[in-house]
Coordinates of C-alpha atoms and ligand atoms in Angstrom, one line a residue:
X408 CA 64.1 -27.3 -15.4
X409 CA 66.3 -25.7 -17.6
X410 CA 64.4 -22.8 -17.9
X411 CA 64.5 -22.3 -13.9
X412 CA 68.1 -22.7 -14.3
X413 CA 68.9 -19.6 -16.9
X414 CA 66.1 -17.7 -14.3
X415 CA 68.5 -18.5 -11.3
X416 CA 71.4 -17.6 -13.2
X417 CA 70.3 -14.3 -14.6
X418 CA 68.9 -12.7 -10.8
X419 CA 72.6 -14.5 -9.4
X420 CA 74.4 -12.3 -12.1
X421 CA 72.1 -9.2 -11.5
X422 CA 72.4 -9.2 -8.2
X423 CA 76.4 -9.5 -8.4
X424 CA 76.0 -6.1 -10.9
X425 CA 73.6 -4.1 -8.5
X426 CA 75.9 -5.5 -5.5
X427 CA 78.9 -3.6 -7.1
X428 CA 77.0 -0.6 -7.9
X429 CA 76.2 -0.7 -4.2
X430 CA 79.5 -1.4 -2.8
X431 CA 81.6 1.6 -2.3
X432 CA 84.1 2.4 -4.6
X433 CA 88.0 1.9 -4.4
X434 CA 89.6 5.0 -3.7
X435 CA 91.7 6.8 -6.7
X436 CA 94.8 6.8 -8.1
X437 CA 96.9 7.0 -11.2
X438 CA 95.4 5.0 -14.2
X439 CA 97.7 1.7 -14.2
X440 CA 97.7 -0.4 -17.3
X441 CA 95.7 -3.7 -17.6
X442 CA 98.4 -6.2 -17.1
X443 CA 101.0 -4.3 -15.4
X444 CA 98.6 -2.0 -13.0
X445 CA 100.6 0.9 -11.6
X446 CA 104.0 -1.1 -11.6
X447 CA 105.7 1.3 -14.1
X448 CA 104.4 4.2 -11.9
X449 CA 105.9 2.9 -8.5
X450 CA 108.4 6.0 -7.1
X451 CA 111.6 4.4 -6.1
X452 CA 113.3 7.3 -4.7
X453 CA 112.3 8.7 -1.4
X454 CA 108.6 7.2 -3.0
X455 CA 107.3 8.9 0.4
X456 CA 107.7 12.8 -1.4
X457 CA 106.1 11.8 -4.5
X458 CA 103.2 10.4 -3.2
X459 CA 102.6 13.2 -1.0
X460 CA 103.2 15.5 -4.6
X461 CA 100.2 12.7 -5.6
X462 CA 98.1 13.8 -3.0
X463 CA 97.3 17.0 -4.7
X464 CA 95.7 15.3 -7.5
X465 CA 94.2 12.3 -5.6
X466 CA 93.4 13.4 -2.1
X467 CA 94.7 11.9 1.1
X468 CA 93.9 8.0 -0.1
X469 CA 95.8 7.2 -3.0
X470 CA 95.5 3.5 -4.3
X471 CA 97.5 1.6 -6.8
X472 CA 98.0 -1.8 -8.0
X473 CA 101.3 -3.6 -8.6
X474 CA 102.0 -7.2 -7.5
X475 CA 99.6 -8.5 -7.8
X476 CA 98.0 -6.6 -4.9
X477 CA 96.2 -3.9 -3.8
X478 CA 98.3 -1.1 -2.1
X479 CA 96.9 1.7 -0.5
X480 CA 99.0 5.2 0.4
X481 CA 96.9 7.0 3.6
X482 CA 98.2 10.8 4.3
X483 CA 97.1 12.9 7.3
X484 CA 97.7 12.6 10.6
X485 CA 93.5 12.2 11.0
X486 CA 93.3 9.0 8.5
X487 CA 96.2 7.4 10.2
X488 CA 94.7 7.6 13.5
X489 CA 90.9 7.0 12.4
X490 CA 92.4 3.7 11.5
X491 CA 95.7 2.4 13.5
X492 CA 93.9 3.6 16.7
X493 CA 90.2 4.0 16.4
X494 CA 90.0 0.6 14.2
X495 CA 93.2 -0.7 16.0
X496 CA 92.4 -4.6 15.8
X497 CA 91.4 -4.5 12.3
X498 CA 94.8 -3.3 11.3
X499 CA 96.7 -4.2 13.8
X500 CA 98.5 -6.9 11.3
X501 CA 101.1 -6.2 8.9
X502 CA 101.0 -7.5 5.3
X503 CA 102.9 -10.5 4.3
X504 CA 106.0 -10.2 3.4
X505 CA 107.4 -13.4 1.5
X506 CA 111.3 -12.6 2.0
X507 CA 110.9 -11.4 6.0
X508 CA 109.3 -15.1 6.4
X509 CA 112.1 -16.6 4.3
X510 CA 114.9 -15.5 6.3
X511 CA 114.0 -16.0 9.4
X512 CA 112.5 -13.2 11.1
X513 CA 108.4 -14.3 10.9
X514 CA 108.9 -14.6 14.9
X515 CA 110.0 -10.9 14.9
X516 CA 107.6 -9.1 16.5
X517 CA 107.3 -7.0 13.7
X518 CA 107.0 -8.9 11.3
X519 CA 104.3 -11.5 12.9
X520 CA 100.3 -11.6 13.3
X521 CA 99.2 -9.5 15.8
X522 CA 98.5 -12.9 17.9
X523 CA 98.7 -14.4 21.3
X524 CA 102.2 -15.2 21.0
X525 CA 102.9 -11.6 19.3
X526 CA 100.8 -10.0 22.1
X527 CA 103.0 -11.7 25.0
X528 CA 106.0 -10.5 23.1
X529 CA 105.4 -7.1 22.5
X530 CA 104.0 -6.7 27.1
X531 CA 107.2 -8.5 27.8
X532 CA 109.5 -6.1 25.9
X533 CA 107.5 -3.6 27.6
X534 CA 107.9 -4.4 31.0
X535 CA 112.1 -5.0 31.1
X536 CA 111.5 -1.3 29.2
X537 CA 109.3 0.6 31.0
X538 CA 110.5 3.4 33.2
X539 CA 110.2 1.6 36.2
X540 CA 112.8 -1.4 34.9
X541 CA 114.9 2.0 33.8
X542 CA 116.1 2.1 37.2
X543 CA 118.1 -1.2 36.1
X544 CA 119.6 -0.4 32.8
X545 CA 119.9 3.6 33.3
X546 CA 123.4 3.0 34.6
X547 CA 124.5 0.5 32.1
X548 CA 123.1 2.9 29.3
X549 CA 124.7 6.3 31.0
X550 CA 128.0 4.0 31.4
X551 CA 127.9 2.7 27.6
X552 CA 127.4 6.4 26.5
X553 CA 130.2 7.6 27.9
X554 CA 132.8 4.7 26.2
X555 CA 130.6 6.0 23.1
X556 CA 132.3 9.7 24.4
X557 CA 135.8 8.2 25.0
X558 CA 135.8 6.4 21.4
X559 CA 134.9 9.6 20.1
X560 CA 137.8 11.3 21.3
X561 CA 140.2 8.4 20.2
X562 CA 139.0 8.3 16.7
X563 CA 136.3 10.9 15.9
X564 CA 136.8 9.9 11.8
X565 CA 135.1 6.6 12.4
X566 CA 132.0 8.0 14.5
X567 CA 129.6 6.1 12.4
X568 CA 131.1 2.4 13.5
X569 CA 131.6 3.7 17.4
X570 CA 127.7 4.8 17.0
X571 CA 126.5 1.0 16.0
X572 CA 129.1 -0.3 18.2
X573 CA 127.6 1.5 20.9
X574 CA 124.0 0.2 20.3
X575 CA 125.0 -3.1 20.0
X576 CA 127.2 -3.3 23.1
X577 CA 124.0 -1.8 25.2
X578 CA 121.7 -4.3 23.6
X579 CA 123.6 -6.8 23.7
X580 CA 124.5 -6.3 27.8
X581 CA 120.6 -5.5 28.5
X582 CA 119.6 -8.4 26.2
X583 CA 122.0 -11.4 26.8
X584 CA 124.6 -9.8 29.0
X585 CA 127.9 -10.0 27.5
X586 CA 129.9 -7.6 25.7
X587 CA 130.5 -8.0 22.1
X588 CA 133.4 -8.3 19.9
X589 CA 134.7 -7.2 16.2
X590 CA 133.5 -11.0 15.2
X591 CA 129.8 -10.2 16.6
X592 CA 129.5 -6.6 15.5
X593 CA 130.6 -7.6 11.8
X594 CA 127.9 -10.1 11.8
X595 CA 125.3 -7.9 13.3
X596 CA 126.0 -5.5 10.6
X597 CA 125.8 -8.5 8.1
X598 CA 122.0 -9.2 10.0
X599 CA 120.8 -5.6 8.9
X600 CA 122.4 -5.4 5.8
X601 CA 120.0 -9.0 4.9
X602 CA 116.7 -7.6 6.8
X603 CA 117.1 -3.7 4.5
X604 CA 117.6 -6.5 1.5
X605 CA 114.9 -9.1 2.6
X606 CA 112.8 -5.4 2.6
X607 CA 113.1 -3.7 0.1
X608 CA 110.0 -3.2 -2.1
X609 CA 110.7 -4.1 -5.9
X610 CA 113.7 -6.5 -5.2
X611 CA 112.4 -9.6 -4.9
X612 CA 110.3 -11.6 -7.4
X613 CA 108.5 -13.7 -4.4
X614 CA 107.2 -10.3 -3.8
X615 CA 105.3 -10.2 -7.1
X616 CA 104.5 -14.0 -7.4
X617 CA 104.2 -15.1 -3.3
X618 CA 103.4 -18.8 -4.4
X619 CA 107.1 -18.8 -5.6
X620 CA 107.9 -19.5 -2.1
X621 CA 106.7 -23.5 -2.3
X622 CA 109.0 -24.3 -5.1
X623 CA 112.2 -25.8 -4.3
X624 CA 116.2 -23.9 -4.3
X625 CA 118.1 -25.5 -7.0
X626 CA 115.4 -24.8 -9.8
X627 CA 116.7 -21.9 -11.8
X628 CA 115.7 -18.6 -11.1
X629 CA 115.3 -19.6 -7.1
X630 CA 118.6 -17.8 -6.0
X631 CA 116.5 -15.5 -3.8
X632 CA 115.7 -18.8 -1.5
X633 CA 119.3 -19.6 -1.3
X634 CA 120.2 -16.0 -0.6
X635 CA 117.8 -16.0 2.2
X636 CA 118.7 -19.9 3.7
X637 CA 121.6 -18.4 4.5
X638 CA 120.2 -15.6 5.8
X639 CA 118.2 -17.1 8.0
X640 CA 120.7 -19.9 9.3
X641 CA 123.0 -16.6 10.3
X642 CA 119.8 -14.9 11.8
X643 CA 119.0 -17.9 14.0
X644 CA 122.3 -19.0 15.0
X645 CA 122.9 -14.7 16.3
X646 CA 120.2 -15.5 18.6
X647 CA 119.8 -19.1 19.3
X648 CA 123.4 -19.7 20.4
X649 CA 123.5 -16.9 23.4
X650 CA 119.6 -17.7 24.2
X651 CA 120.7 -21.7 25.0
X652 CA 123.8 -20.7 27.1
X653 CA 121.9 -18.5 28.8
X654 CA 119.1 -21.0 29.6
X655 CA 121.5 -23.9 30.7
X656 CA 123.4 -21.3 33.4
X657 CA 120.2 -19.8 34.8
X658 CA 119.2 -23.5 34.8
X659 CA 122.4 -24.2 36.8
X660 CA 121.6 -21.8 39.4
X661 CA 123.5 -18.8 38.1
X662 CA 122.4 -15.2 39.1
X663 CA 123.3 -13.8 35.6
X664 CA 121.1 -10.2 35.5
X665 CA 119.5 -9.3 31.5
X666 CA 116.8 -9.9 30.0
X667 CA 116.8 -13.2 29.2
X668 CA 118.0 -14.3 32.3
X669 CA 115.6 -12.3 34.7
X670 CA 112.7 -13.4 32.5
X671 CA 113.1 -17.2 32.3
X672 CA 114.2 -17.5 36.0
X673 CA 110.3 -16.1 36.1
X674 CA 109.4 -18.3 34.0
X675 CA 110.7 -21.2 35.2
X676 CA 109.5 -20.5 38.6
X677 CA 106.2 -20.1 37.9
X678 CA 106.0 -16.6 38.4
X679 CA 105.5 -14.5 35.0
X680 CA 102.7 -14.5 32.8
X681 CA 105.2 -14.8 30.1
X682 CA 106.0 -17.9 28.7
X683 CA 109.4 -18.8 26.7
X684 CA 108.6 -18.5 23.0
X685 CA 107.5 -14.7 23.8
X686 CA 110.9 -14.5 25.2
X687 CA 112.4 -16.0 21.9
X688 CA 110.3 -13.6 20.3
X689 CA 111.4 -10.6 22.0
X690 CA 114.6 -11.3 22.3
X691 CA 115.0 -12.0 18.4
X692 CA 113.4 -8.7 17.6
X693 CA 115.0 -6.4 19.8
X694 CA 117.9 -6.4 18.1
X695 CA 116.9 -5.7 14.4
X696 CA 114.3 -3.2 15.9
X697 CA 116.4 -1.1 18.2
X698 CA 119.9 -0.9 16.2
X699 CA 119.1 0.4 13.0
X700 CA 116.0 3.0 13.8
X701 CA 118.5 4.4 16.2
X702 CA 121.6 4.4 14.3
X703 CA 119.2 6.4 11.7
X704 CA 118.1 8.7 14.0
X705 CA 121.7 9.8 15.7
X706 CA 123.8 9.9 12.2
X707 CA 120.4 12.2 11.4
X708 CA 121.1 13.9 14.4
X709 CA 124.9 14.7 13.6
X710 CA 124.1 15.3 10.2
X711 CA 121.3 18.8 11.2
X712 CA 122.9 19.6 13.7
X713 CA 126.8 20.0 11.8
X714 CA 124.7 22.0 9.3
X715 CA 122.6 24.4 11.9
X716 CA 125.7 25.5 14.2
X717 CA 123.3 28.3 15.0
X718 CA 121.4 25.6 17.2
X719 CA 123.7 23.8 18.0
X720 CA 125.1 27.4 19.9
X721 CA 121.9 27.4 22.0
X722 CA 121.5 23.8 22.8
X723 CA 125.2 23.9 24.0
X724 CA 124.5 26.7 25.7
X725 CA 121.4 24.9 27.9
X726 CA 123.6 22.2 28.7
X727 CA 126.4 25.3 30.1
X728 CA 123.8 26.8 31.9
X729 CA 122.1 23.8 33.4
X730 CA 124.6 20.8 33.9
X731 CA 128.0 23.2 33.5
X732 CA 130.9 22.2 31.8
X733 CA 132.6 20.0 34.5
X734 CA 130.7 16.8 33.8
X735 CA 128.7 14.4 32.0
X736 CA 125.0 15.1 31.1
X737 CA 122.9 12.3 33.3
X738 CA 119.8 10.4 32.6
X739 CA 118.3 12.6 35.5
X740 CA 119.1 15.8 33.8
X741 CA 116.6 15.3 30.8
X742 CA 113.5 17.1 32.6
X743 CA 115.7 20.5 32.6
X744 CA 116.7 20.7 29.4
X745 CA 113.7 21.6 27.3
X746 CA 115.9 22.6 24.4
X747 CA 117.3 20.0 24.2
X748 CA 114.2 17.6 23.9
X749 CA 113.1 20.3 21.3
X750 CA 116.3 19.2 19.0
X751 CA 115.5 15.7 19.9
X752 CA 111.8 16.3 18.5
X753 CA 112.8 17.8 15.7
X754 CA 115.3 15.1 14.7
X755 CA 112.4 13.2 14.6
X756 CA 109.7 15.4 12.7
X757 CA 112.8 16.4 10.0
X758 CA 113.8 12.7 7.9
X759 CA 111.1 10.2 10.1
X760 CA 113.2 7.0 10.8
X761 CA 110.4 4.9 9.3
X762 CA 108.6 7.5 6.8
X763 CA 105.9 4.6 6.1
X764 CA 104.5 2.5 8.5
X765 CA 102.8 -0.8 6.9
X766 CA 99.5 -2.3 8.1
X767 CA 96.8 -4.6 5.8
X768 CA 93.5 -4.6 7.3
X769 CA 92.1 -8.2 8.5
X770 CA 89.1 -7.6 6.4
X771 CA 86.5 -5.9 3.6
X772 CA 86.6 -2.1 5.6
X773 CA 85.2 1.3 4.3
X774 CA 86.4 4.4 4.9
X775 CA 85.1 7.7 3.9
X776 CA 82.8 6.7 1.2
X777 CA 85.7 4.3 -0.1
X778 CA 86.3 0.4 0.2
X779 CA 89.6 -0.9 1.4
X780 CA 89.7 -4.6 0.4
X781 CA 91.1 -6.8 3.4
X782 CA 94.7 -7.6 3.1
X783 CA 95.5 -4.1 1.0
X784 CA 98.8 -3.7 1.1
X785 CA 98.4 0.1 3.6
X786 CA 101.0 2.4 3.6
X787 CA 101.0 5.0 6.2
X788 CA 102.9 7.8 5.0
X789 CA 104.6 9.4 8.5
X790 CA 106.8 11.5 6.2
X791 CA 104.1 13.2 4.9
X792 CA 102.5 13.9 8.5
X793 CA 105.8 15.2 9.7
X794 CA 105.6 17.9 6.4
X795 CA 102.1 18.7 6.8
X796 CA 101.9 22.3 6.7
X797 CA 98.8 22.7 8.3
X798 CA 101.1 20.9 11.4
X799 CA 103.9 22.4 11.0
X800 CA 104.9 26.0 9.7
X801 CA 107.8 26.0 6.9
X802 CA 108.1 22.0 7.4
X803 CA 110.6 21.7 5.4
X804 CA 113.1 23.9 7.8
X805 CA 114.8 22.1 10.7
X806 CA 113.9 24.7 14.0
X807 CA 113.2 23.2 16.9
X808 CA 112.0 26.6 18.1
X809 CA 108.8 25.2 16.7
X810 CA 108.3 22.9 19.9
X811 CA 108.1 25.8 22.2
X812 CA 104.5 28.0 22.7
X813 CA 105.2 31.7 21.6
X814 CA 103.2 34.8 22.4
X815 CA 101.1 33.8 19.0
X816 CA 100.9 30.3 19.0
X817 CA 100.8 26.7 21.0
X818 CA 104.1 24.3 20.4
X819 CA 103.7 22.6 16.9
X820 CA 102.6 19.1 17.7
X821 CA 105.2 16.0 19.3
X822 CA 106.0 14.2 15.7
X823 CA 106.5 11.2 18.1
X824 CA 102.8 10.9 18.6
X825 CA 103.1 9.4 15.1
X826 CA 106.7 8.4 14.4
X827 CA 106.9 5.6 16.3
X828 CA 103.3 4.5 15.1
X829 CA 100.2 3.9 16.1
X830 CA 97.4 1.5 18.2
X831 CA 98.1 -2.3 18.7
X832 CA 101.7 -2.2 16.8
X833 CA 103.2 1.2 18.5
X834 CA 106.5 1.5 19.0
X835 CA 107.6 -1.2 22.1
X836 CA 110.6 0.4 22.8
X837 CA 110.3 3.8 22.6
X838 CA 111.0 4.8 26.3
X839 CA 114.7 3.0 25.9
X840 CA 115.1 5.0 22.7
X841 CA 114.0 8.6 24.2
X842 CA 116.4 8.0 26.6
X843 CA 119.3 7.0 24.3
X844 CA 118.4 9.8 21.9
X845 CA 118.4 11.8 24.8
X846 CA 122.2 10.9 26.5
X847 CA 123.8 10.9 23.2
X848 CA 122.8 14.7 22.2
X849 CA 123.5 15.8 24.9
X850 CA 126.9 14.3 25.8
X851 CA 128.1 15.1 22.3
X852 CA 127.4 18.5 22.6
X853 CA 128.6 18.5 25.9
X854 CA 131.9 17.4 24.7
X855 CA 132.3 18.6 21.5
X856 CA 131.6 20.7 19.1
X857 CA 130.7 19.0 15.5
X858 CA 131.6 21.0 12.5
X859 CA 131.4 20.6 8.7
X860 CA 134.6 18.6 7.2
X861 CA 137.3 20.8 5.7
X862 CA 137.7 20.8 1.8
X863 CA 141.2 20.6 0.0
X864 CA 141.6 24.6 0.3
X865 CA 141.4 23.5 4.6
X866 CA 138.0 25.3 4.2
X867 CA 134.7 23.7 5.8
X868 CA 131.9 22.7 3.3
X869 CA 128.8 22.1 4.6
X870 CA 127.5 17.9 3.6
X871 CA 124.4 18.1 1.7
X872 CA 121.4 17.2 3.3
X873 CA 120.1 14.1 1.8
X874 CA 118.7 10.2 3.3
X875 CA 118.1 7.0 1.6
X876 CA 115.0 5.5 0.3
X877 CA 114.9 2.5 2.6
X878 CA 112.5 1.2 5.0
X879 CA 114.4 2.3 7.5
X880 CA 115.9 5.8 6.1
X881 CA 119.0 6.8 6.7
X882 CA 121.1 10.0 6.2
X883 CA 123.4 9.2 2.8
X884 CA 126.9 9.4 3.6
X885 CA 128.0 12.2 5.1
X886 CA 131.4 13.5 7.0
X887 CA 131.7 15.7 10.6
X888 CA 134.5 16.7 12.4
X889 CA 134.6 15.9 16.5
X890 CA 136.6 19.2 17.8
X891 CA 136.8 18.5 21.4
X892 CA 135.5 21.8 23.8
X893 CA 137.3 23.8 25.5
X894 CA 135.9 22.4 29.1
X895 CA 138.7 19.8 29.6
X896 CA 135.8 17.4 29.4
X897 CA 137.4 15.3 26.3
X898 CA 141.3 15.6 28.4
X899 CA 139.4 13.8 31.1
X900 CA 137.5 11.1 29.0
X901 CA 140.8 10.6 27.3
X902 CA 142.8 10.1 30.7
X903 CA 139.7 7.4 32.1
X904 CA 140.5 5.0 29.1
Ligands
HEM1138 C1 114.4 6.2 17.1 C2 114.1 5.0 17.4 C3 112.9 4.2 17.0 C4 111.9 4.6 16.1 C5 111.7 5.9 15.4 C6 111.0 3.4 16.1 C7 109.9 3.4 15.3 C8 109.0 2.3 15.2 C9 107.9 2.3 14.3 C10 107.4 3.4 13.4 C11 107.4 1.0 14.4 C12 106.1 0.5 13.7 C13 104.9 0.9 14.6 C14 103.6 0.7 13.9 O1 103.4 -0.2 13.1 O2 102.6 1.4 14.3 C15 108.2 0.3 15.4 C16 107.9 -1.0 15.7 C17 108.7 -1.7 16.6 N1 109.8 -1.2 17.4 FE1 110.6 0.7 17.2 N2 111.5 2.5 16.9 C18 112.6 2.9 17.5 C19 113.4 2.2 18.4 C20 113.1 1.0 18.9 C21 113.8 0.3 20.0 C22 115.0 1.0 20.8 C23 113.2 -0.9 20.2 C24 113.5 -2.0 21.2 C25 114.2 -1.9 22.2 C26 112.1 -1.0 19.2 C27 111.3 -2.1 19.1 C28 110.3 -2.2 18.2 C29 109.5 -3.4 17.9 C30 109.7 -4.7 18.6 C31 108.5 -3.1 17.0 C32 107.5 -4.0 16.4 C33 106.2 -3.8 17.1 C34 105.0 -4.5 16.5 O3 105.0 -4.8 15.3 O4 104.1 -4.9 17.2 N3 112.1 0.2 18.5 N4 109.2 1.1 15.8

């Protein structure tokens, strides 16, 4: 008996040795040590440039190990849509993120399993988006754009709070219908300052050690749980309070017109195929998705564009030409303004809003000739697409010339093919921010003229070019000056206040 036990246990273990020899192998990386891995490797800043330095030692697929987990870095355009879009259901989820659960936002659509729930959520943002439901909030976006335009010309120095202001007020009409205040802006600003926290690779031990997450807040060394208790209470009382008075007036007949309202009168009449917690869901993520990537985006804007007057010359000039210099650039205008959408594109391509996009695959896959083990932490490197030379020709200048077909060659590809993602988890809102992008380029520009700040000789000094190494990335802090045209446009903002 016993000898039929050591036989059993010998062709067990030799077929576990010839079973590795088969599988494929992991993919390389740096050499990480045997109890730390590649933790003392890690890039901090701008991590998105160094790997795609690693990638001429390693090849596109770069993997590491560091808390505990497996992490994977894919390059390329190809790899990225080989498997976001060709494998889209095997990594259509996102890998867990203790501190995103612990304050509150694991019904973010972001943030949640790509189920049914997430699924209903993500169609539903859709459809009060989609071009046809742009017939709705056009005006109240063209009409928020230009208080955006009058607070401009009031006090151009504090351009950066009018630009949140501005996306909050239009999410907040289109989402719950009312107009915010300094109370609610403050504590919106709080809300993204906790989810870039809650976020931020490296900063939270519950990262390294998930199980952390069952043991309770007053033991020592737990002060991340209390941090993000808090959070979260803030988080759901931000979107809980307006959600219920919303509810109990469309329940008492009223004919209240936003998102929330149009949806659960649906709902409640039996007429959607949505149901209410994909309305929870959507309206809790709309918020934390739409405000910060497009806050990124437009300072980015103001930031290349102060420091390439020669474009900004020609996309003034389009706007001259097309709308003239007597009114406001409209929603309908867009189509014939080609150079425009070029500076928009290249906005885009220059510093991506989200340079890595995060995905773990649902199980065991293999890619070319190399084994991804499910839940890998994957790291889509967008940053590195949008630099790929092969893409784009000197990608680290900002030109939008590139998005135009010349004599010798096609326009260089649409970066948002790929910066607002990919397959099952794309981008939901992208059509709202197109058109946002869109308005507030080219009402700026239509308006003023933005030039470098003056230095203490009165001399203009041009900000250096340079973003943050957050999730979301931002340009670092930076200063422009707002000197109205001289079209009377800004006299005649100033006069409608
Ligand atoms: C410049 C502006 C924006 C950029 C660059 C951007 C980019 C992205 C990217 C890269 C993702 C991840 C996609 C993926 O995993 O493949 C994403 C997800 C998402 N975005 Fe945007 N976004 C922007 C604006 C908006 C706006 C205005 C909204 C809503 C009105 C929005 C709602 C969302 C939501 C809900 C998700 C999560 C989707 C999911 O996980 O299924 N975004 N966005």
């Amino acid at each position: 008996m016993l000898y039929i036990l050591a036989v059993g246990c010998c062709v067990l273990l030799l077929a576990k040795v010839v079973l590795s020899r088969l599988r494929a192998p992991l993919p390389p990386g740096p050499k990480g040590t045997l109890w730390h891995g590649n933790l003392h490797q890690l890039p901090w800043v701008e991590p998105w440039k160094v790997f795609t330095e690693w990638t001429k030692s390693y090849g596109p697929l770069i993997y590491l190990h560091a808390y505990g987990r497996n992490i994977l870095i894919v390059h390329g355009f190809g790899p990225a849509a080989d498997l976001m879009d060709k494998r889209a259901l095997l990594y259509a989820r996102r890998p867990k993120w203790s501190m995103a659960a612990l304050t509150g936002r694991s019904q973010n659509i972001a943030f949640m399993d790509h189920n049914e729930r997430q699924r209903k959520a993500r169609a539903l943002m859709q459809s009060a988006l989609n071009p046809r439901a742009q017939r709705e909030w056009g005006p109240v976006l063209e009409a928020e754009t230009t208080k955006l335009i009058q607070n401009l010309v009031i006090s151009p120095e504090d351009y950066k709070r009018h630009v949140k202001w501005y996306l909050a007020s239009f999410i907040n009409r289109f989402t719950f219908g009312f107009e915010i205040d300094d109370a609610h802006q403050k504590m919106a600003d709080e809300l993204s300052a906790h989810t870039q926290q809650a976020l931020r690779p490296g900063r939270w031990v519950v990262d390294i050690v998930p199980a952390l997450i069952y043991l309770p807040e007053w033991l020592p060394g737990m002060g991340f749980k209390r941090w993000a208790s808090e959070a979260k209470a803030k988080f759901n009382s931000f979107v809980d309070v307006p959600f219920q008075a919303i509810k109990r007036s469309v329940m008492s007949g009223s004919d209240d017109r936003c998102m929330v309202a149009n949806m659960l009168r649906e709902i409640m009449q039996g007429e959607s195929k949505f149901d209410e917690p994909a309305l929870i869901s959507a309206a809790s993520s709309i918020y934390t998705a739409a405000t910060d990537t497009t806050a990124a985006i437009l300072l980015n804007f103001l930031l290349l564009i102060t420091t390439h007057p020669e474009v900004q010359q020609k996309a003034y000039a389009e706007i001259r030409e097309i709308v003239g210099s007597d009114r406001l650039p409209h929603l309908a205008d867009q189509a014939s303004l080609p150079y425009i959408n070029a500076v928009m594109k290249e906005v885009h391509r220059f510093n991506p809003v989200t340079p890595m996009i995060p995905r773990s695959p649902v199980q065991d896959d293999n890619y070319n000739d190399y084994r991804i083990p499910q839940d890998t932490w994957v790291m889509f490197n967008i940053w590195s697409i949008a630099h790929d030379s092969t893409l784009y020709a000197d990608p680290d200048v900002f030109r939008p010339e590139r998005h135009f077909a010349s004599s010798k060659a096609e326009p260089e590809m649409d970066p948002r093919e790929f910066t607002f993602g990919f397959g099952k988890r794309i981008c939901p809102g992208s059509a709202l921010a197109n058109a946002q992008i869109y308005l507030v380029i080219s009402t700026i520009l239509s308006v003023f003229e933005v030039r470098p700040p003056l230095n203490d000789e009165g001399r203009e000094e041009m900000p250096p070019i340079a973003y943050t190494s957050t999730f979301v990335s931002f340009p670092k802090p930076f200063s422009c000056r707002f000197v109205p045209r001289n079209n009377g446009l800004a006299q005649q903002l100033a006069l409608m206040i």
